[in-house]
């Protein structure tokens, strides 16, 4: 301000002088005369009367800003107060009305609300209706804005990246400033390092070396010396006594109120030790009389095992005492009181209470059993004997008495005595029989079934111990006594089957159903099927099948039979009852002999769980009933071929031709059979016949493939040209044509073939991929990128195209562009497993786990994501977890060859040859996978066309490198 005033000073003076009156002021020849005034003595401030400079805030220099007084904003007015204008129009007569009007009329003219294109952010037609054409126009403008933004995005991101790098160069972090010094630390020798002085301690001497108060305990000799002198110094200072000696021994006064006599303390200690020693020593021989077990029991009883408060225990004790006194003949009160004392560690009190309870409630079984539990061995036997006198019919007391006996003979004696008094107890008979030898048990059981004729378990136990003829008699008697139990009938059927009398099994089960219905028993289908599964597991196959046949159709509507039976068969397979499932399929095939789906389910069951002979027998019956089912013929032929019985396979396919004369599948199966067995001429003739009689695109494709793999390139090209005349919209033919040209190094012709194919099949992802890889192979990276971009525009939902684009940039070393493309790909195809799997390994190692969690949230059951997680665990050397995720992957998708190859590679590195590796190989051969990027590249290679699944698995695994 001062400088400002200084600059303005001369101007002000000149103005004042110019503003004088008279001709002298105009002419400027004479100096202006000063006018006499009382203010002449004071010096006038030069800046007075001048306008304030730009940005000047009054009071800012002395801190008098940031507050507003009432004089600035006027008096407080309520919204309902009338305005000053008494003749205002309606709607403007109160302060609130005028405020609303001002808010509506006022337009926000702030600079931040101004746009060069749109002006201020107010819409001229905001009050008008928003119609469908407005919405369409907005959508078009939004799409244009988005497109323009995408065009500028790369330049904008590049510019931002350059600015950030420039900023980092100008203002590096402290860590980067010292990076060169850190590198020089590697050159520091050990002597130089050790010669670096330690950082000094800035604290003062008193803080560095605090003096601890030294306390020296007084020895016993000090006290004894002063006691012998007879001086009256046998007391401890009360202030000293407060230091930890609050209660020296029971019954003494709290220190601080009087003096402690050290002599009396010593005498009390000696007396206490004498008492302890006298308790544990024998007065005659001096040997110890401590019982180790009892001593440990006492220690356990001293430890309170309850978790409650002492006051709660006192309340419970008082409450139970009140219950006992109010109703002394209530057994639960005595039992609860005894258990409370037991829990609190007062075992003897608990015993006394429960014994008093037995006196008050002599007819209560529970009280006697609790007393026997609480008492030690011999006393418990006496308690049980007393209980038997009061309750001679109690089975539980007899069982407890037998448990207390340690000698087997004594146990048997107790149980036999019990059976004399309680001969109708099944539990006593079972317990007694379990202790006997088989011959004695049979005699006892024959008596037991007389005493308890309604016990199924006793009858069945007796039948098991008897001979065949006697067992039949026993079971007949059992049926007479218990006509409503199904287990006796099932046991009879198992007995007949065990003695090779299988023709009786079905009769017995049928009689069982009839007899049980006659006696009013409801036939529960689920229970009978469970019994059949138990028979299956016990090895009684005929009984199991007879039960299934008898009950499988009970309680099912006619239209639900097929569905229900298939579910029952699956349930039996999951429970391991294969014979039950086989019986269900056999019955279903009898009822539905022309159902192709039932035959297929049965065939797959035999393939997975049966033998080759059983499968072939089933398939022979199947094709007899369903001759038009091509898959059944093919399964039969394949079974024969795998058994290396080629003539039989040919004969099956010949019969299939007769039943299905123009079937493409059977033609191709016959061609495959001949080509696999090196009968190439036969295969050619078959394909020629197929092209003439059943021409399809697949037949032509197989014809081209056969000539190609046999090295007849010219014949393959001719066939391909002929095929494309008929099937120009079949993309695989164009792919094969281009690949054949690539193999012959005719890149221009290959490019032309792919381009022609894309004109006919623009939605074929494989053709786009082959064309882009061709351009990349010849070094045309930009053209390959353009092809993939064009492919994505035409097919935005094909994840393979996005994946190839990401990999193309990654192979070119442009990792940032690859990451950007991956983000776009995941927006277009958010549920694509292959994209998420690739995204996991595009991240740096610390972020991979987080990315894998996101992938699992989006694609929980996708095999590619599960495989990526397994590879992630493998890379972290978490072998067990990796194996679990590999198993999960091949279980969810057994057709994914890449998963099997990676799993096999994993087991080659971390498994044993006999166990894990062999198991993976066998499971892969059974699954016969046909898909997967790595798998198809190996299996569809021209040189590998005759390789088996196991050889392809080993080939793919050998090419996998642990680069992840």
Short mmCIF file of C-alpha atoms in Angstrom, two decimals, residues 12 14 49 71 123 227 239 273 276 280 292 379 395 400 435 441 458 489 524 570 652 676 695 944:
data_model
loop_
_atom_site.label_atom_id
_atom_site.label_comp_id
_atom_site.label_asym_id
_atom_site.label_seq_id
_atom_site.Cartn_x
_atom_site.Cartn_y
_atom_site.Cartn_z
CA UNK A 12 -2.59 13.82 -6.54
CA UNK A 14 -0.70 17.92 -9.59
CA UNK A 49 -9.94 10.18 -2.52
CA UNK A 71 -26.07 -4.00 9.30
CA UNK A 123 -32.02 -25.52 -21.12
CA UNK A 227 16.58 -62.91 69.47
CA UNK A 239 5.09 -49.96 57.22
CA UNK A 273 4.41 -79.16 58.36
CA UNK A 276 0.96 -82.62 56.73
CA UNK A 280 0.81 -88.97 54.53
CA UNK A 292 -1.82 -92.31 43.66
CA UNK A 379 -19.61 -99.20 47.21
CA UNK A 395 -33.61 -103.61 33.37
CA UNK A 400 -25.52 -101.22 35.34
CA UNK A 435 -21.22 -112.39 25.91
CA UNK A 441 -25.73 -118.13 22.13
CA UNK A 458 -33.74 -112.07 18.18
CA UNK A 489 -39.03 -111.97 4.43
CA UNK A 524 -42.89 -97.79 1.50
CA UNK A 570 -28.56 -92.32 -10.44
CA UNK A 652 -21.75 -103.83 -36.97
CA UNK A 676 -7.19 -95.82 -38.26
CA UNK A 695 -23.15 -85.51 -49.76
CA UNK A 944 -0.50 -86.16 -35.39
#
